[in-house]
Short mmCIF file of C-alpha atoms and ligand atoms in Angstrom, two decimals:
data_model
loop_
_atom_site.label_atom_id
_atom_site.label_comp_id
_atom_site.label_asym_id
_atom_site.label_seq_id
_atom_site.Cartn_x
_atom_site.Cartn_y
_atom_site.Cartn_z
CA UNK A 1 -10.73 21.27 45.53
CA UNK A 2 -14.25 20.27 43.99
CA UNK A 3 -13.90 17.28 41.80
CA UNK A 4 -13.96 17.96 38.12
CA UNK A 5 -15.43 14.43 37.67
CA UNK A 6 -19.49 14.22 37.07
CA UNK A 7 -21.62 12.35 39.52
CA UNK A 8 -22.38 9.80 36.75
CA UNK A 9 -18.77 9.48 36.05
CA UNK A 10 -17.98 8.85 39.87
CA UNK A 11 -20.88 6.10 40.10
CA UNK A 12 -19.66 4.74 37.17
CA UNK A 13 -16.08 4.67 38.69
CA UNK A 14 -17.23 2.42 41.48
CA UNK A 15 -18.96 -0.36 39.47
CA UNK A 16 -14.80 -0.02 37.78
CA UNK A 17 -14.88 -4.59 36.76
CA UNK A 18 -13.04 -5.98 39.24
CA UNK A 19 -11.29 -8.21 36.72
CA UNK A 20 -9.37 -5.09 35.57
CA UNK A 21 -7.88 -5.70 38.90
CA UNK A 22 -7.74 -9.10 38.27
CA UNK A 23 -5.37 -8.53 35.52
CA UNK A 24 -3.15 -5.60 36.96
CA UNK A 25 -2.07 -7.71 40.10
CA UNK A 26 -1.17 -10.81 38.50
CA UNK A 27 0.19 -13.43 40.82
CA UNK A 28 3.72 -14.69 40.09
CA UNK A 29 5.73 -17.10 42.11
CA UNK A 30 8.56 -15.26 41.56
CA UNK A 31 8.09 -11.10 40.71
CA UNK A 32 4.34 -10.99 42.24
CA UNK A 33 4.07 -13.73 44.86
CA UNK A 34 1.42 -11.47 46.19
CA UNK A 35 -0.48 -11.13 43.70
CA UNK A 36 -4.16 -13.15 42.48
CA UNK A 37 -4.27 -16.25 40.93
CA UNK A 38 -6.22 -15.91 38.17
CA UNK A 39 -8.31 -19.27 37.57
CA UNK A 40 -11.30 -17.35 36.29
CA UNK A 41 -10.08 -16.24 32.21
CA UNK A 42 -11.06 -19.04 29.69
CA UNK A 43 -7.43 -19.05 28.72
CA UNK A 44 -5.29 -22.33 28.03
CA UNK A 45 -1.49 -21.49 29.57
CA UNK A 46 -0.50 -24.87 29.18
CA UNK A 47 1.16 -24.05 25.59
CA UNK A 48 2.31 -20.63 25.99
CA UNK A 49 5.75 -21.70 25.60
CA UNK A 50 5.76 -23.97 23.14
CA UNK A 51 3.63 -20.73 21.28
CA UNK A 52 6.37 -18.38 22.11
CA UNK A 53 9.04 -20.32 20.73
CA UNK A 54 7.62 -20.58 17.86
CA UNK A 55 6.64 -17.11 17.08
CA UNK A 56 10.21 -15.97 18.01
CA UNK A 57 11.61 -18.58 15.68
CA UNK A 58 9.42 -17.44 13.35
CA UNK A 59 9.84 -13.66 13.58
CA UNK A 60 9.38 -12.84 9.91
CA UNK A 61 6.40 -14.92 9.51
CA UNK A 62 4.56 -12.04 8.31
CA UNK A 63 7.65 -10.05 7.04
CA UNK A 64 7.64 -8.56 3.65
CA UNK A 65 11.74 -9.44 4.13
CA UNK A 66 9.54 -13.29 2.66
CA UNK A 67 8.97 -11.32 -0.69
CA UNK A 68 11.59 -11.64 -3.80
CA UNK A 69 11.99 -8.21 -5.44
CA UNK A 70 12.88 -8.15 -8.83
CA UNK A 71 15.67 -5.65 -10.26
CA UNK A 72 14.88 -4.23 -13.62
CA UNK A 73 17.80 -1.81 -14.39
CA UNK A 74 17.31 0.29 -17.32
CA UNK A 75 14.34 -2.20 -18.20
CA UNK A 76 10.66 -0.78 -18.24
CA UNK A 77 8.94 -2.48 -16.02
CA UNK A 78 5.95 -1.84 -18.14
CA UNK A 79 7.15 -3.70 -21.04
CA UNK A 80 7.25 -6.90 -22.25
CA UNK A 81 11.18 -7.38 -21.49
CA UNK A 82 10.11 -6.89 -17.93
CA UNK A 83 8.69 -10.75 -18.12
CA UNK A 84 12.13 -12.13 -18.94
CA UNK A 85 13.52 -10.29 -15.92
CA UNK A 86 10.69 -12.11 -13.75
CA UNK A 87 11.77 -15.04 -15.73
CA UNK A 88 15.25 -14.83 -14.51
CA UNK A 89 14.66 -14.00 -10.79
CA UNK A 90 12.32 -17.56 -10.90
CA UNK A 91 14.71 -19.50 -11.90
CA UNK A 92 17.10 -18.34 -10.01
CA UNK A 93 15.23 -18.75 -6.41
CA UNK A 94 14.37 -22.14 -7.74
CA UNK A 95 17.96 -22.81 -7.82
CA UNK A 96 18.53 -21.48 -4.30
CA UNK A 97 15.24 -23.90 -2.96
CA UNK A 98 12.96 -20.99 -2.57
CA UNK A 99 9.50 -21.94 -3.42
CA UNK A 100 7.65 -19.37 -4.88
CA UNK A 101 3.90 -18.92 -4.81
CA UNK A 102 2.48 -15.46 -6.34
CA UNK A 103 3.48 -12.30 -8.33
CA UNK A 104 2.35 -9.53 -6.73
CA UNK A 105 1.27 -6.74 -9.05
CA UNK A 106 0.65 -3.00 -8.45
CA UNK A 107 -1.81 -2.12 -11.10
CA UNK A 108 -1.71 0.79 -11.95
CA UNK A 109 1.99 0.99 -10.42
CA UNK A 110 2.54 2.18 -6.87
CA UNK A 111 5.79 3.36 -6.31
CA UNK A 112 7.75 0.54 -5.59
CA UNK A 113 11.23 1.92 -6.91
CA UNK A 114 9.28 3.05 -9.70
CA UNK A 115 6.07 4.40 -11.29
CA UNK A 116 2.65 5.64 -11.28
CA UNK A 117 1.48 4.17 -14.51
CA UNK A 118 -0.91 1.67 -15.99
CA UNK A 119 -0.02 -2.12 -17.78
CA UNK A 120 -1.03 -1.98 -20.88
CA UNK A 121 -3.33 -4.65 -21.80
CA UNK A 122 -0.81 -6.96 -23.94
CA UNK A 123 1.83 -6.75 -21.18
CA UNK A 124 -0.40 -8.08 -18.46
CA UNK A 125 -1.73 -11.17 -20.29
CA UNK A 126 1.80 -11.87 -20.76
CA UNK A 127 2.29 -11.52 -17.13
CA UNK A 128 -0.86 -13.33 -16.79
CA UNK A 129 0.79 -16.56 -18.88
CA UNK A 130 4.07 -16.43 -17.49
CA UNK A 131 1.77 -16.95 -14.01
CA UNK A 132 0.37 -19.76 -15.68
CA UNK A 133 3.31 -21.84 -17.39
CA UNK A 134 5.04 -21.67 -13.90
CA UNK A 135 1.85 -22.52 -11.96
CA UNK A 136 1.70 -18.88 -9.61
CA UNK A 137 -1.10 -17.09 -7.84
CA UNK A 138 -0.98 -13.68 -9.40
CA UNK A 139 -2.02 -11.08 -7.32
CA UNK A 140 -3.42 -7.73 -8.97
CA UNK A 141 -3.47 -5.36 -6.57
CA UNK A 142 -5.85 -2.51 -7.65
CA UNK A 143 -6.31 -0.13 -5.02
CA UNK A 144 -5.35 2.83 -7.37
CA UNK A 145 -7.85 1.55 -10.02
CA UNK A 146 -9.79 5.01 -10.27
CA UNK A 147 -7.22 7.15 -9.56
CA UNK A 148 -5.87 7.81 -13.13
CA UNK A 149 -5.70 11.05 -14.62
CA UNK A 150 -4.77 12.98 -18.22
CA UNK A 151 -1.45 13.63 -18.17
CA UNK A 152 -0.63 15.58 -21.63
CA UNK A 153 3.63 14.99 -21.16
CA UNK A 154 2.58 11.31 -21.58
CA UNK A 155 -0.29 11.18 -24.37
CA UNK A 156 0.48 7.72 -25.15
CA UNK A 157 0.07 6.51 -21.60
CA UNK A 158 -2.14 3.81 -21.41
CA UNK A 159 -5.24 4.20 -18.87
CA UNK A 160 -6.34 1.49 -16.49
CA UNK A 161 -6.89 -1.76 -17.13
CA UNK A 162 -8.44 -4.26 -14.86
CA UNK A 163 -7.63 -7.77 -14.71
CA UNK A 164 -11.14 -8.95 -14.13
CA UNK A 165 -11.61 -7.58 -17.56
CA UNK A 166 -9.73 -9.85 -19.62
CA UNK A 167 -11.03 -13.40 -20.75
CA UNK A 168 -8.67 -15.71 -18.82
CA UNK A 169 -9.95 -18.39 -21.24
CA UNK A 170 -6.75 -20.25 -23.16
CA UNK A 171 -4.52 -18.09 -20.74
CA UNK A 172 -4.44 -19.00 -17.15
CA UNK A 173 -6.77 -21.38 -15.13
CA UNK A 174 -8.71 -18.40 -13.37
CA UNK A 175 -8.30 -19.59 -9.62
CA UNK A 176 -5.00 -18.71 -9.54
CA UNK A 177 -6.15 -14.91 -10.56
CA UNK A 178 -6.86 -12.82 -7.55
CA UNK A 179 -7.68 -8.75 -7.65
CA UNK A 180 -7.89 -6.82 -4.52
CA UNK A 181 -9.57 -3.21 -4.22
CA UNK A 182 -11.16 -1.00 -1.30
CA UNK A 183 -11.74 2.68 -0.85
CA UNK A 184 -8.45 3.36 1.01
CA UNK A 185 -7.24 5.25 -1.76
CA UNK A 186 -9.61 5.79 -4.70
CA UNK A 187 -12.03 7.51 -2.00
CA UNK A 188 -10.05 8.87 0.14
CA UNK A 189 -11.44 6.67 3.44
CA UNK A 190 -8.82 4.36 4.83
CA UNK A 191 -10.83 4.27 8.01
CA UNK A 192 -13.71 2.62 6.88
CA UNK A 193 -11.31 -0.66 6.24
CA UNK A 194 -13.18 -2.22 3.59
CA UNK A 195 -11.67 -3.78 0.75
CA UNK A 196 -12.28 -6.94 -1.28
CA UNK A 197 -10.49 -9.66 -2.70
CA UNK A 198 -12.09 -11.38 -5.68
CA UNK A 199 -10.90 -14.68 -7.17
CA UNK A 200 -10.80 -15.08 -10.96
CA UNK A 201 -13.52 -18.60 -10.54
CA UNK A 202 -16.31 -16.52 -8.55
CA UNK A 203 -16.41 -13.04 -10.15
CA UNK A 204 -20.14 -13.12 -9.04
CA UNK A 205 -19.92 -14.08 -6.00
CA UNK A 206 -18.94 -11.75 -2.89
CA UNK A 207 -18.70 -12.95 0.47
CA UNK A 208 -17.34 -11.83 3.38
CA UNK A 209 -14.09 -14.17 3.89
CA UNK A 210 -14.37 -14.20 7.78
CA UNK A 211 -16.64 -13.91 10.13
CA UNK A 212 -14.98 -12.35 12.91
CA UNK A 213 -13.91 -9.67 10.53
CA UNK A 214 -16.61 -8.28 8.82
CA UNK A 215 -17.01 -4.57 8.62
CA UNK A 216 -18.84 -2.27 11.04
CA UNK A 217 -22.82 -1.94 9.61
CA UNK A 218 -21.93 1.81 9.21
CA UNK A 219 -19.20 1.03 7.31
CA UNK A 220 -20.24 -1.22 5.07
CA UNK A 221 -23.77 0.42 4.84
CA UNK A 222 -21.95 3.71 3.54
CA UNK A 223 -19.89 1.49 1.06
CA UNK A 224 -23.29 -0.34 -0.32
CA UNK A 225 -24.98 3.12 -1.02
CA UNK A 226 -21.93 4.75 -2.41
CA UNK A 227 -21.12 1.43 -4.84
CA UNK A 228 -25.13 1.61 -5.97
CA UNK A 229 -25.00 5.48 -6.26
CA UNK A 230 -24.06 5.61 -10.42
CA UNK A 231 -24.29 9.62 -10.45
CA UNK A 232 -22.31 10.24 -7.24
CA UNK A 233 -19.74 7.67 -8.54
CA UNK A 234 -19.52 9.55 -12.20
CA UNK A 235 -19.47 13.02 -10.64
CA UNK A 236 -16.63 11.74 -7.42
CA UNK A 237 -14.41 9.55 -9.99
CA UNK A 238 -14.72 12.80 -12.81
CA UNK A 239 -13.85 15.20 -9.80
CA UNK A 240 -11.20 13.58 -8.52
CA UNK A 241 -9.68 12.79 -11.72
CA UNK A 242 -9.71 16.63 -12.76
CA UNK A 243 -7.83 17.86 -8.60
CA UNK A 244 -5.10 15.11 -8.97
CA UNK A 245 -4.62 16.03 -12.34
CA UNK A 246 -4.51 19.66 -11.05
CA UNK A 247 -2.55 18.75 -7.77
CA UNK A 248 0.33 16.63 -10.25
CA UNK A 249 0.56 19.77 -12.83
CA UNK A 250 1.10 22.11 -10.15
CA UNK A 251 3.70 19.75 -8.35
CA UNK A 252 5.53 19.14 -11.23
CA UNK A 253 6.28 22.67 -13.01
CA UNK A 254 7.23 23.86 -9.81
CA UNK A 255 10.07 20.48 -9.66
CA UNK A 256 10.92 21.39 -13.10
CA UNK A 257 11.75 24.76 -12.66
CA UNK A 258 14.01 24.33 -9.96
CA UNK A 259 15.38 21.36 -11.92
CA UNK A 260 14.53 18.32 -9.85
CA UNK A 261 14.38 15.55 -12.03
CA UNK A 262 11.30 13.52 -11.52
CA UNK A 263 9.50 10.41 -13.27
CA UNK A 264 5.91 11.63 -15.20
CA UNK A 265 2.90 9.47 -14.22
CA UNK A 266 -0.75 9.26 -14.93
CA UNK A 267 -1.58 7.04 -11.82
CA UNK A 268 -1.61 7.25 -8.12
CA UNK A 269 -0.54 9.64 -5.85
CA UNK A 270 3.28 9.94 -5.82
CA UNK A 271 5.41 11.87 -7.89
CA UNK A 272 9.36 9.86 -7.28
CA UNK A 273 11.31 12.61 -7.47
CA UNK A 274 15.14 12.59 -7.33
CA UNK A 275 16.94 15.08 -4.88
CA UNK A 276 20.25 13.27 -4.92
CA UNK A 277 20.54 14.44 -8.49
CA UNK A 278 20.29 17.91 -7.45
CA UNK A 279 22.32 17.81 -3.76
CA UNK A 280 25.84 16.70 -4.94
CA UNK A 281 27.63 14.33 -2.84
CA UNK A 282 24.78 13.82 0.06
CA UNK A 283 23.43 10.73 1.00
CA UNK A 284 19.70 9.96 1.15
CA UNK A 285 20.16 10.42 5.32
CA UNK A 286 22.07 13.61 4.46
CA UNK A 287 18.56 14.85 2.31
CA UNK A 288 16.41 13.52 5.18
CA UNK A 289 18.02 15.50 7.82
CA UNK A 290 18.11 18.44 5.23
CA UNK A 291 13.97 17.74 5.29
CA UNK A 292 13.58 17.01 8.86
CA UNK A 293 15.22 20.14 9.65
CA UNK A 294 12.49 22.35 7.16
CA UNK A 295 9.93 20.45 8.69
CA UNK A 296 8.86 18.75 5.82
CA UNK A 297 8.72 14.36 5.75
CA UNK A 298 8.53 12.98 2.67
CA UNK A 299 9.67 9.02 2.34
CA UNK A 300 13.14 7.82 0.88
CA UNK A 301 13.11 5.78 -2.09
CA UNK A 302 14.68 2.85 0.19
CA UNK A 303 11.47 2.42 1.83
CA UNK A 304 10.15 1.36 -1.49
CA UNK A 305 12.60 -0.62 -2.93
CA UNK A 306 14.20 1.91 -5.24
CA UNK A 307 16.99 0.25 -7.24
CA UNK A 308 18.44 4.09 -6.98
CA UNK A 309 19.61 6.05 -4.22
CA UNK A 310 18.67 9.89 -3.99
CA UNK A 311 14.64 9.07 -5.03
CA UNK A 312 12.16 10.13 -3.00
CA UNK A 313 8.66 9.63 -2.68
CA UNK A 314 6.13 13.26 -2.65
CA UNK A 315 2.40 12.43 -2.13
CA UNK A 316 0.59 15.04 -4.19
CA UNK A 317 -2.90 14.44 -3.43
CA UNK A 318 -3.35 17.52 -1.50
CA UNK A 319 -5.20 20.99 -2.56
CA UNK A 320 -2.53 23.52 -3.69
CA UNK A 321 -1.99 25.24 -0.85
CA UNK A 322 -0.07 22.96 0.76
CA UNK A 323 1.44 21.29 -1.93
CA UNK A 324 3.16 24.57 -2.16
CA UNK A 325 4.26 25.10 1.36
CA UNK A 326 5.92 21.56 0.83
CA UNK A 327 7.17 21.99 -1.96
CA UNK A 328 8.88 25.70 -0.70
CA UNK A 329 10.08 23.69 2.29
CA UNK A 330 11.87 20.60 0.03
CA UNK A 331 13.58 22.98 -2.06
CA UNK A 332 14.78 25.53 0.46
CA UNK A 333 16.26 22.03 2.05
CA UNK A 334 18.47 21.27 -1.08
CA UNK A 335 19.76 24.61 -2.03
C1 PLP B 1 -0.73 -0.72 -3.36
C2 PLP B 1 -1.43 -0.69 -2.02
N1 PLP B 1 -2.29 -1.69 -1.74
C3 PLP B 1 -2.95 -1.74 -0.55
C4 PLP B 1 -2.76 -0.75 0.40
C5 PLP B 1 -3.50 -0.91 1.72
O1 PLP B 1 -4.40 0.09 2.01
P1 PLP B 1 -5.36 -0.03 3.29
O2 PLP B 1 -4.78 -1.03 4.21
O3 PLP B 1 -5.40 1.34 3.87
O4 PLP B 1 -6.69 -0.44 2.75
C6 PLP B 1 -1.87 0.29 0.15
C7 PLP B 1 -1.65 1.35 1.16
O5 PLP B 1 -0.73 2.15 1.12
C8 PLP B 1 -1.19 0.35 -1.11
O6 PLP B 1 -0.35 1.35 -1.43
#
């Protein structure tokens, strides 16, 4: 039979590195005793034990298991009364020798066991001083920062607010005030990978913080010109705005008139709906089999750290169309 491979791929195949070799016949004294001693990688073996130890001992080193969720019960986590409950879960880890180093805030909220809405203004500064009196990092996670929308059940929702927009002066010593963004979300392009943490000390200065991982030119060429381009960024930000405000609308009569009890937003992408309220004596793994078996995946509140069980998490940043074939596919699941 002729070869489907080209002639340039079969001359290629020849001049195949012979370390590739190399490193598929590795000799071992005891499974490969055959196989090549390889003294030619700049590699130091010496440690690799001590290095494996350690990283087995230290399994969770990058685990989000290492972060301290707070419980707010029937407290809005948008409100001031929120502080005393992040008041109470510090003093308590203090008392059980945990040392800890940052709040971590979703702003606007991302679904963790809650809400797509915005801080208002007041509540972060207080958020912003209870950082400072106990001498943490805060973290303002803004990845959502753009994507806020109208949302006339909530008229007194209050939009976006950035924390690189409040005077930190009198409130918190600005180093310990970090904000992170990128386009992951706000544009839609998670696989460019750029995003960019700036400190509260050095608002004018950006710098790439490693060397080794700086983004591709294309990437970061495509992010320069977008950043600089004022009437693509109006017309993209107004667009968007006006489809997830459409997408959410659309989402949401069609929960409400089959009853499904969900949370109203103005922010982000997920709508936390709550099947268990609707599907009587079934478990969340009870719904997700339900799903599964439609065909349609949408994430259990657990993932997120929902204080609830039943919740669920429904993306709806996605044109109508197939919003509503998901949507026909979650409720033929519960009925
Ligand atoms: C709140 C928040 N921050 C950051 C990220 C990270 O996004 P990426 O790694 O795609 O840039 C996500 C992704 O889901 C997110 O929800």
């Amino acid at each position: 039979m002729q070869s489907k491979v080209s002639d340039r791929g079969r001359g290629l195949a020849t001049q195949r590195p012979s370390f590739l070799a190399v490193l598929s016949d590795q000799w071992s004294p005891s499974s490969n005793p055959n196989g090549i001693v390889n003294l030619g990688l700049a590699e130091n073996t010496l440690m690799h034990t001590e290095m494996v130890e350690y990283i087995n001992s230290h399994g969770d080193f990058w685990n989000p298991a290492r972060l301290l969720e707070v419980e707010f019960g029937e407290i809005d986590p948008f409100s001031m009364a929120a502080i005393q409950q992040y008041e109470r879960a510090l003093t308590e880890a203090k008392n059980r020798g945990l040392r800890i180093n940052a709040l971590v805030l979703c702003s606007p909220h991302n679904p963790l066991g809650s809400l797509g809405r915005c801080y208002p203004e007041d509540v972060l500064k207080e958020y912003l001083k209870f950082c400072s009196r106990n001498e943490l990092h805060l973290i303002s996670d803004e990845i959502y920062a753009l994507s806020v929308w109208d949302n006339p059940r909530l008229p007194d929702a209050p939009g976006f607010k950035s924390i690189l927009s409040i005077n930190l002066e009198g409130i918190i010593d600005p180093s310990l005030v970090h904000t992170l963004w990128g386009l992951s979300k706000d544009f839609g392009a998670t696989g460019l990978r750029i995003g960019c943490l700036v400190r509260g000390e050095d608002t004018n200065q950006r710098s790439p913080i490693s060397l080794y991982n700086i983004p591709s030119s294309l990437a970061d060429q495509v992010t320069t010109s977008l950043l600089l381009d004022d009437s693509f960024m109006t017309k993209y930000i107004a667009i968007n705005r006006t489809r997830l405000a459409n997408s959410y609308h659309f989402a949401t009569k069609l929960l409400r008139s089959h009853g499904i009890p969900y949370f109203e937003c103005n922010a982000a992408f997920f709508i936390w709906i709550n099947l268990g309220a609707v599907v009587k004596d079934a478990t969340a793994d009870d719904i997700l089999v339900r799903l599964r078996k439609e065909r349609i995946y949408i994430a259990a509140g657990e993932h997120y750290a929902a204080e609830e069980t039943g919740w669920f998490r429904l993306v709806f940043s996605h044109p109508l169309n197939v919003l509503e074939e998901g949507l026909k596919r979650i409720i033929k699941s519960i009925q």
